[in-house]
Coordinates of C-alpha atoms in Angstrom, one line a residue:
M252 CA 15.4 -11.9 0.7
I253 CA 16.0 -12.0 -3.0
Y254 CA 17.3 -8.4 -3.3
K255 CA 20.8 -7.6 -2.0
L256 CA 22.0 -4.1 -1.2
N257 CA 23.7 -2.5 -4.2
E258 CA 24.8 0.9 -5.6
T259 CA 21.2 2.0 -6.0
H260 CA 20.9 2.0 -2.2
D261 CA 24.1 4.1 -1.7
P262 CA 23.2 6.8 0.8
K263 CA 25.8 9.1 -0.8
A264 CA 24.2 8.9 -4.3
K265 CA 22.8 12.2 -5.6
S266 CA 20.7 13.1 -8.7
W267 CA 21.1 15.9 -11.2
V268 CA 17.4 16.5 -10.5
Q269 CA 18.1 18.8 -7.6
S270 CA 14.7 18.4 -5.9
A271 CA 15.5 14.7 -5.3
N272 CA 18.5 15.8 -3.1
V273 CA 16.6 18.0 -0.7
E274 CA 16.6 16.6 2.8
G275 CA 13.3 14.9 3.5
A276 CA 12.4 14.6 -0.2
P277 CA 10.0 11.7 -0.5
F278 CA 11.4 10.5 -3.8
P279 CA 15.2 10.6 -3.8
I280 CA 17.3 8.6 -6.3
Q281 CA 17.3 5.6 -3.9
N282 CA 13.5 5.3 -4.3
L283 CA 12.4 5.4 -7.9
P284 CA 8.8 4.2 -7.5
F285 CA 6.7 3.3 -10.6
G286 CA 3.3 4.8 -11.5
V287 CA 1.1 5.7 -14.4
Y288 CA 0.4 9.3 -15.2
Q289 CA -1.0 11.8 -17.7
P290 CA 1.2 14.8 -18.4
S291 CA -0.2 17.8 -20.2
D292 CA -0.8 15.9 -23.5
G293 CA -3.3 13.6 -21.8
R294 CA -1.7 10.4 -22.9
S295 CA -1.2 7.8 -20.1
R296 CA 2.3 6.4 -19.7
I297 CA 4.5 4.7 -17.2
G298 CA 6.6 7.0 -15.1
V299 CA 9.1 7.0 -12.3
A300 CA 9.1 9.6 -9.5
I301 CA 12.3 11.5 -9.0
G302 CA 12.2 14.5 -6.6
D303 CA 9.2 16.6 -7.6
R304 CA 9.3 15.3 -11.2
I305 CA 8.1 12.3 -13.1
L306 CA 10.3 10.7 -15.8
D307 CA 8.6 9.3 -18.9
V308 CA 10.2 5.8 -18.9
Y309 CA 9.3 4.7 -22.4
G310 CA 10.3 8.1 -23.7
A311 CA 13.7 7.5 -22.2
I312 CA 13.9 4.1 -23.8
E313 CA 12.9 5.5 -27.2
A314 CA 15.5 8.2 -26.9
K315 CA 18.1 5.5 -26.3
L316 CA 18.9 6.9 -22.8
L317 CA 18.7 3.5 -21.2
D318 CA 20.5 1.4 -23.8
P319 CA 21.4 -1.4 -23.9
I320 CA 18.1 -2.7 -22.6
P321 CA 16.4 -6.0 -23.3
D322 CA 13.5 -6.1 -25.7
E323 CA 11.2 -7.5 -23.0
I324 CA 11.6 -4.4 -20.9
R325 CA 11.3 -2.1 -23.9
K326 CA 8.0 -3.7 -24.9
A327 CA 6.7 -3.8 -21.4
C328 CA 7.3 -0.1 -20.9
Q329 CA 5.6 0.8 -24.1
S330 CA 2.3 0.0 -22.4
S331 CA 0.1 2.6 -20.5
L332 CA -0.2 0.2 -17.6
L333 CA 2.4 -1.7 -15.4
N334 CA 0.9 -5.2 -15.8
H335 CA 3.3 -6.2 -18.6
L336 CA 6.4 -5.0 -16.7
M337 CA 5.0 -6.8 -13.6
S338 CA 4.8 -10.0 -15.5
L339 CA 8.6 -10.1 -16.1
S340 CA 11.1 -11.4 -13.6
P341 CA 12.9 -9.7 -10.7
K342 CA 16.0 -9.8 -12.9
H343 CA 14.3 -7.5 -15.4
W344 CA 12.9 -5.2 -12.7
S345 CA 16.3 -4.9 -11.2
E346 CA 18.0 -4.1 -14.5
L347 CA 15.5 -1.4 -15.3
R348 CA 15.9 0.1 -11.9
S349 CA 19.7 0.1 -12.3
R350 CA 19.5 1.8 -15.7
L351 CA 17.1 4.5 -14.4
F352 CA 19.4 5.1 -11.4
H353 CA 22.4 5.7 -13.6
L354 CA 20.5 7.9 -16.0
L355 CA 19.3 10.1 -13.1
H356 CA 22.6 10.0 -11.2
E357 CA 24.6 13.2 -11.0
S358 CA 27.4 11.5 -12.9
A359 CA 25.3 11.1 -16.0
S360 CA 26.8 13.0 -19.0
P361 CA 25.6 16.6 -19.6
Q362 CA 24.2 15.5 -22.9
F363 CA 22.1 12.7 -21.4
Q364 CA 20.9 15.1 -18.6
E365 CA 19.8 17.6 -21.2
R366 CA 17.9 15.0 -23.3
C367 CA 16.4 13.4 -20.2
A368 CA 15.2 16.8 -18.8
A369 CA 12.9 17.1 -21.7
L370 CA 11.2 13.9 -20.6
L371 CA 10.4 15.2 -17.1
S372 CA 7.0 16.4 -16.0
E373 CA 6.0 18.2 -12.8
Q374 CA 4.2 16.0 -10.4
K375 CA 1.9 18.8 -9.3
T376 CA 0.6 19.2 -12.8
A377 CA 0.4 15.6 -13.8
T378 CA -2.8 13.5 -13.4
M379 CA -2.0 10.2 -11.6
E380 CA -3.9 7.0 -12.4
L381 CA -4.1 3.5 -11.0
P382 CA -0.8 2.0 -11.8
C383 CA -2.1 -1.2 -13.3
H384 CA -5.2 -3.2 -14.2
I385 CA -6.2 -4.8 -10.9
G386 CA -7.9 -8.1 -11.9
D387 CA -8.3 -9.4 -8.4
Y388 CA -8.2 -7.9 -4.9
T389 CA -7.7 -9.8 -1.7
D390 CA -7.7 -8.2 1.7
F391 CA -5.8 -10.0 4.5
Y392 CA -6.3 -9.5 8.2
A393 CA -2.6 -9.6 9.2
G394 CA -2.6 -6.8 11.7
I395 CA -2.8 -8.6 15.0
Y396 CA -3.4 -5.6 17.2
H397 CA -6.3 -4.5 15.0
A398 CA -7.7 -8.0 15.2
M399 CA -7.5 -8.0 19.0
N400 CA -8.9 -4.4 19.3
V401 CA -11.9 -5.2 17.2
G402 CA -12.3 -8.6 18.8
S403 CA -12.4 -7.1 22.2
L404 CA -15.3 -4.9 21.2
F405 CA -17.5 -7.8 20.2
R406 CA -15.9 -10.8 22.1
P407 CA -14.2 -9.4 25.2
E408 CA -13.5 -12.8 26.6
N409 CA -12.0 -14.2 23.4
P410 CA -10.8 -11.4 21.1
L411 CA -9.0 -13.6 18.7
L412 CA -10.7 -16.5 17.0
P413 CA -8.8 -19.9 17.3
N414 CA -7.6 -19.9 13.7
Y415 CA -6.0 -16.4 13.7
K416 CA -2.5 -17.5 14.7
W417 CA -2.5 -20.5 12.4
I418 CA -3.7 -19.1 9.1
P419 CA -3.4 -15.8 7.3
I420 CA -7.1 -14.8 7.3
A421 CA -8.4 -12.9 4.2
Y422 CA -11.5 -12.2 2.1
H423 CA -11.9 -11.5 -1.6
G424 CA -12.6 -7.8 -2.2
R425 CA -14.0 -5.9 -5.1
S426 CA -11.4 -4.7 -7.7
S427 CA -13.8 -2.6 -9.8
S428 CA -14.2 0.0 -7.0
I429 CA -10.5 0.5 -6.3
V430 CA -9.7 4.2 -7.1
V431 CA -6.5 6.2 -7.1
S432 CA -5.6 8.6 -4.4
G433 CA -7.4 11.9 -4.7
M434 CA -10.7 10.5 -6.1
P435 CA -13.8 11.5 -4.0
I436 CA -15.4 8.8 -1.9
A437 CA -19.2 8.7 -2.1
R438 CA -20.9 7.8 1.2
P439 CA -22.4 4.4 0.6
S440 CA -26.0 3.4 1.4
G441 CA -27.2 0.0 2.6
Q442 CA -29.2 -1.9 5.1
T443 CA -28.6 -1.3 8.8
K444 CA -30.4 -2.5 11.9
S445 CA -30.3 -0.9 15.4
A446 CA -30.3 -3.2 18.4
D447 CA -33.8 -1.9 19.5
S448 CA -35.4 -2.4 16.1
D449 CA -37.3 -5.4 14.8
S450 CA -36.4 -4.8 11.2
P451 CA -33.6 -3.1 9.2
T452 CA -33.8 0.2 7.3
F453 CA -32.1 1.3 4.1
G454 CA -30.1 4.6 3.9
P455 CA -26.7 6.3 4.0
S456 CA -24.1 4.8 6.3
K457 CA -23.8 6.8 9.5
R458 CA -20.6 4.9 10.6
L459 CA -18.2 5.4 7.7
D460 CA -14.6 4.5 8.6
Y461 CA -11.1 4.4 7.1
E462 CA -8.6 1.5 7.4
L463 CA -4.9 2.1 7.4
E464 CA -3.3 -0.6 5.1
L465 CA -0.5 -1.5 2.9
G466 CA -1.0 -3.0 -0.6
F467 CA 1.3 -5.7 -2.2
Y468 CA 1.2 -5.9 -6.0
V469 CA 1.7 -9.3 -7.6
G470 CA 4.4 -9.5 -10.2
H471 CA 4.6 -12.6 -12.4
G472 CA 1.9 -15.0 -11.4
N473 CA 1.6 -18.8 -11.0
A474 CA -0.3 -21.4 -13.1
I475 CA -3.6 -22.6 -11.7
G476 CA -3.0 -25.7 -9.6
A477 CA 0.7 -24.7 -9.0
P478 CA 1.3 -23.5 -5.4
I479 CA 4.0 -20.9 -4.6
P480 CA 6.6 -22.2 -2.1
I481 CA 7.5 -19.8 0.7
E482 CA 11.1 -19.7 -0.5
R483 CA 10.0 -18.3 -3.9
A484 CA 7.1 -16.1 -2.8
E485 CA 8.9 -12.8 -2.9
E486 CA 9.8 -13.4 -6.5
H487 CA 6.1 -12.9 -7.2
I488 CA 5.8 -9.5 -5.4
F489 CA 6.5 -6.4 -7.6
G490 CA 6.2 -3.8 -4.9
M491 CA 4.1 -2.0 -2.3
S492 CA 1.8 1.0 -1.9
L493 CA -0.5 2.6 0.6
L494 CA -4.1 1.5 0.9
N495 CA -7.3 2.8 2.5
D496 CA -10.0 0.2 2.6
W497 CA -13.0 2.3 3.5
S498 CA -15.6 0.6 5.6
A499 CA -19.2 1.2 6.5
R500 CA -19.3 -0.2 10.0
D501 CA -23.1 -0.1 10.5
I502 CA -23.8 -1.9 7.2
Q503 CA -21.0 -4.4 8.1
T504 CA -22.5 -5.2 11.5
W505 CA -25.8 -6.2 9.9
E506 CA -24.6 -8.1 6.8
Y507 CA -21.3 -9.8 7.7
Q508 CA -22.8 -12.9 9.3
P509 CA -22.5 -15.6 8.1
L510 CA -20.3 -15.0 5.1
G511 CA -18.3 -11.9 6.0
P512 CA -17.6 -8.5 4.2
F513 CA -19.8 -7.5 1.3
L514 CA -21.4 -4.1 0.6
A515 CA -19.8 -2.5 3.6
K516 CA -16.4 -2.9 1.9
S517 CA -17.1 -3.1 -1.8
F518 CA -18.0 0.6 -2.5
A519 CA -14.5 2.0 -2.5
T520 CA -10.8 1.3 -1.7
T521 CA -8.2 4.0 -2.3
A522 CA -4.7 3.1 -3.5
S523 CA -1.7 5.5 -3.6
P524 CA -0.4 6.1 -7.1
W525 CA 3.2 5.0 -6.6
I526 CA 4.5 1.5 -6.2
V527 CA 7.8 1.2 -4.4
T528 CA 9.6 -1.8 -5.6
M529 CA 10.8 -4.6 -3.3
E530 CA 14.4 -3.8 -4.3
A531 CA 14.0 -0.2 -3.2
L532 CA 12.8 -1.6 0.2
A533 CA 15.8 -3.8 0.8
P534 CA 17.5 -1.6 3.3
F535 CA 14.4 -1.5 5.5
R536 CA 13.9 -5.2 6.0
H537 CA 13.6 -6.7 9.5
A538 CA 12.6 -9.9 11.3
A539 CA 9.1 -11.2 11.1
F540 CA 6.7 -10.4 14.0
S541 CA 8.1 -11.8 17.2
R542 CA 5.5 -14.3 18.4
P543 CA 4.9 -14.4 22.1
S544 CA 5.7 -17.5 24.0
G545 CA 2.9 -20.0 23.5
D546 CA 2.0 -18.9 20.0
P547 CA 2.2 -21.7 17.5
A548 CA 5.0 -21.7 15.0
P549 CA 3.9 -21.3 11.4
L550 CA 3.1 -24.6 9.7
P551 CA 6.0 -25.9 7.5
Y552 CA 4.6 -24.5 4.2
L553 CA 4.5 -21.0 5.8
F554 CA 7.9 -21.2 7.4
S555 CA 11.4 -20.4 6.1
E556 CA 14.4 -19.2 8.0
D557 CA 15.1 -16.3 5.7
D558 CA 11.5 -15.1 5.8
Q559 CA 11.6 -15.2 9.6
K560 CA 14.9 -13.2 9.7
N561 CA 14.1 -10.7 6.9
G562 CA 10.5 -11.1 5.7
A563 CA 9.0 -8.0 7.3
I564 CA 9.5 -4.4 6.3
N565 CA 9.6 -1.5 8.8
I566 CA 7.4 1.3 7.4
A567 CA 6.4 4.2 9.6
L568 CA 2.7 4.9 8.9
E569 CA 0.5 7.9 9.7
V570 CA -3.1 8.8 9.3
S571 CA -4.3 12.4 9.3
L572 CA -7.9 13.8 9.3
S573 CA -9.0 17.2 8.0
T574 CA -12.6 18.2 8.4
Q575 CA -14.4 20.7 6.2
E576 CA -14.5 23.1 9.2
M577 CA -10.7 22.7 9.8
R578 CA -10.0 23.6 6.2
K579 CA -12.2 26.7 6.4
E580 CA -10.2 27.7 9.5
E581 CA -7.0 26.8 7.6
S582 CA -6.1 24.5 10.5
A583 CA -3.5 21.8 9.9
P584 CA -4.8 18.2 9.6
F585 CA -5.0 16.2 12.8
I586 CA -2.8 13.1 13.2
T587 CA -5.1 10.3 14.3
C588 CA -2.6 7.5 14.2
R589 CA 1.1 6.8 14.1
T590 CA 2.1 3.1 13.9
S591 CA 4.4 0.7 11.9
S592 CA 4.1 -2.2 9.6
K593 CA 6.3 -4.2 11.9
H594 CA 3.1 -5.0 13.8
L595 CA 1.8 -7.3 11.0
Y596 CA 1.6 -10.9 12.3
W597 CA 2.1 -12.4 8.8
T598 CA 4.8 -11.4 6.3
P599 CA 4.0 -10.6 2.6
A600 CA 5.7 -13.9 1.6
Q601 CA 3.4 -15.9 3.9
C602 CA 0.3 -14.1 2.5
V603 CA 1.4 -14.9 -1.1
T604 CA 2.2 -18.5 -0.3
H605 CA -1.0 -19.1 1.6
H606 CA -3.1 -17.5 -1.1
A607 CA -1.7 -19.9 -3.7
S608 CA -1.4 -22.9 -1.4
N609 CA -4.7 -24.4 -2.8
G610 CA -3.6 -23.9 -6.4
C611 CA -5.2 -20.5 -6.8
N612 CA -3.5 -18.6 -9.7
L613 CA -2.3 -15.1 -9.0
R614 CA -1.9 -12.8 -11.9
P615 CA 0.3 -9.7 -12.6
G616 CA -1.4 -6.6 -11.1
D617 CA -3.4 -8.5 -8.5
L618 CA -3.6 -6.5 -5.3
L619 CA -3.2 -8.0 -1.8
G620 CA -4.1 -5.8 1.1
S621 CA -2.4 -6.2 4.5
G622 CA -5.5 -5.6 6.5
T623 CA -5.7 -2.7 9.0
I624 CA -2.4 -2.0 10.7
S625 CA -2.6 -1.0 14.4
G626 CA 0.0 -1.1 17.1
P627 CA -0.2 -1.8 20.9
G628 CA -0.5 1.9 21.9
K629 CA -3.7 3.9 22.1
D630 CA -2.4 6.3 19.5
E631 CA -1.6 3.5 17.1
T632 CA -5.1 2.5 16.1
G633 CA -5.6 2.2 12.3
S634 CA -9.3 2.8 12.2
L635 CA -11.9 5.0 13.9
L636 CA -13.8 1.8 15.0
E637 CA -10.9 1.1 17.4
K638 CA -10.0 4.8 18.1
T639 CA -13.4 5.7 19.3
R640 CA -14.5 2.3 20.7
Q641 CA -17.4 2.1 18.2
G642 CA -18.2 5.7 18.7
S643 CA -18.5 5.6 22.5
S644 CA -15.4 7.7 23.0
P645 CA -15.4 10.5 20.5
L646 CA -12.1 11.8 19.2
E647 CA -11.5 15.4 20.3
L648 CA -10.1 17.5 17.4
P649 CA -8.0 20.6 18.0
N650 CA -10.8 23.0 16.9
A651 CA -13.2 21.6 19.5
Q652 CA -15.0 19.3 17.0
R653 CA -15.7 15.8 18.0
C654 CA -15.3 12.8 15.7
T655 CA -16.8 9.4 16.1
F656 CA -17.0 8.3 12.4
L657 CA -16.4 10.2 9.2
E658 CA -18.7 13.1 8.2
D659 CA -19.2 14.5 4.7
G660 CA -16.3 16.7 3.7
D661 CA -13.8 14.8 5.9
E662 CA -10.5 14.1 4.1
V663 CA -8.3 11.2 5.2
T664 CA -4.6 11.0 4.2
I665 CA -2.3 8.0 4.8
G666 CA 1.4 8.5 4.6
G667 CA 4.3 6.0 4.8
W668 CA 8.1 6.4 5.3
C669 CA 10.9 3.9 5.4
R670 CA 13.9 4.8 7.6
S671 CA 17.0 3.0 8.7
D672 CA 20.3 4.1 10.1
G673 CA 22.8 4.7 7.4
Y674 CA 20.3 4.9 4.5
V675 CA 18.4 7.7 2.8
P676 CA 14.7 7.6 3.9
I677 CA 12.2 6.9 1.2
S678 CA 8.4 7.5 1.0
L679 CA 5.5 5.5 -0.3
G680 CA 3.8 8.9 -1.1
E681 CA 0.3 9.6 0.1
C682 CA -3.1 8.0 -0.1
T683 CA -5.9 10.6 0.1
G684 CA -9.7 10.5 -0.1
K685 CA -12.4 13.0 0.7
V686 CA -15.9 11.8 1.7
T687 CA -18.8 13.3 -0.3
G688 CA -22.5 13.0 0.5

């Protein structure tokens, strides 16, 4: 683990932005996630969430509130996207976080507080955008319980394929259709074929699903032909966010053989707007997935003692569903899943190392999805495919509605929290999308 605990993780630290100090606030001073937003003037800029506000980072730099600060950071934050900042080193990221922490800390001088307050925008009135240009998107399949649940639906005698425990499985997704939280999701059309039909038909998907995932954003990349050793992999991860990789299961069933996911996945992926840095996540690290007796040890290029001891991050994850009828009745969203990222079989570092092991060059802003995260319990399934057993066991909603797959008007929200004894909880925000016809 390259980030050590420091003053920015101090559980006693408070901000002069009072909303950051409220118990249960998603963005306390110990968090400070990065995003890109438009305030009322409509000009996109890099921001940091603090309480219920957003700080204009470059505005703070221009006002000399973060001095002295290296020119590399100054130039990177002048951009309207995070890619330039991502391309810098963990040392630069850590220095910027430290300076932001001290600026927003309650001990900052009254003069600095007053000047900084003018650079704050309300989150509820700001328009959030994708935080960076995502040149490439790779979706892994690191959730072993999801893999076993899905495998049991199609291969009951052999749920996991022989390579699963040896290699971080992934596919290359479509970056152009990644959208920020809050954007509507149009129901995709495609070819489907029923078991009793001789030929396929074309039309709207009838088995639209969500997938609970985490996203890892690449920081500085690697040259083509230059693999990333496992010991250095986390130096290449800028931070994490929430992800919903929407899936059309009926289209997927017909098209995925022999080459795997295509149109059933490429129509939309929703990303949360905030990226929580790896340094902010330092108090919430834990050991990699405990492999059962008999499972193979990772091959040497995927193994390091430190990654096994500290390579995973414990994030409590939740999915809620709100139907159009529920909102009319003013009913609360229904929680369909509560689980944890500790169930990922492969660590972020292992995924990065494997991705680059053939010499593939990763670039700043590339997004790596974890794959659907499920746990061993029946209430820990990260997709409706698992939850309803392909629709054969409908989900009973509190208002007597039944759900097999997503209907038009359904809204799905993913949330994530990091908690550890002795530290202030921090949130990854929310990842929301509503299905349209």
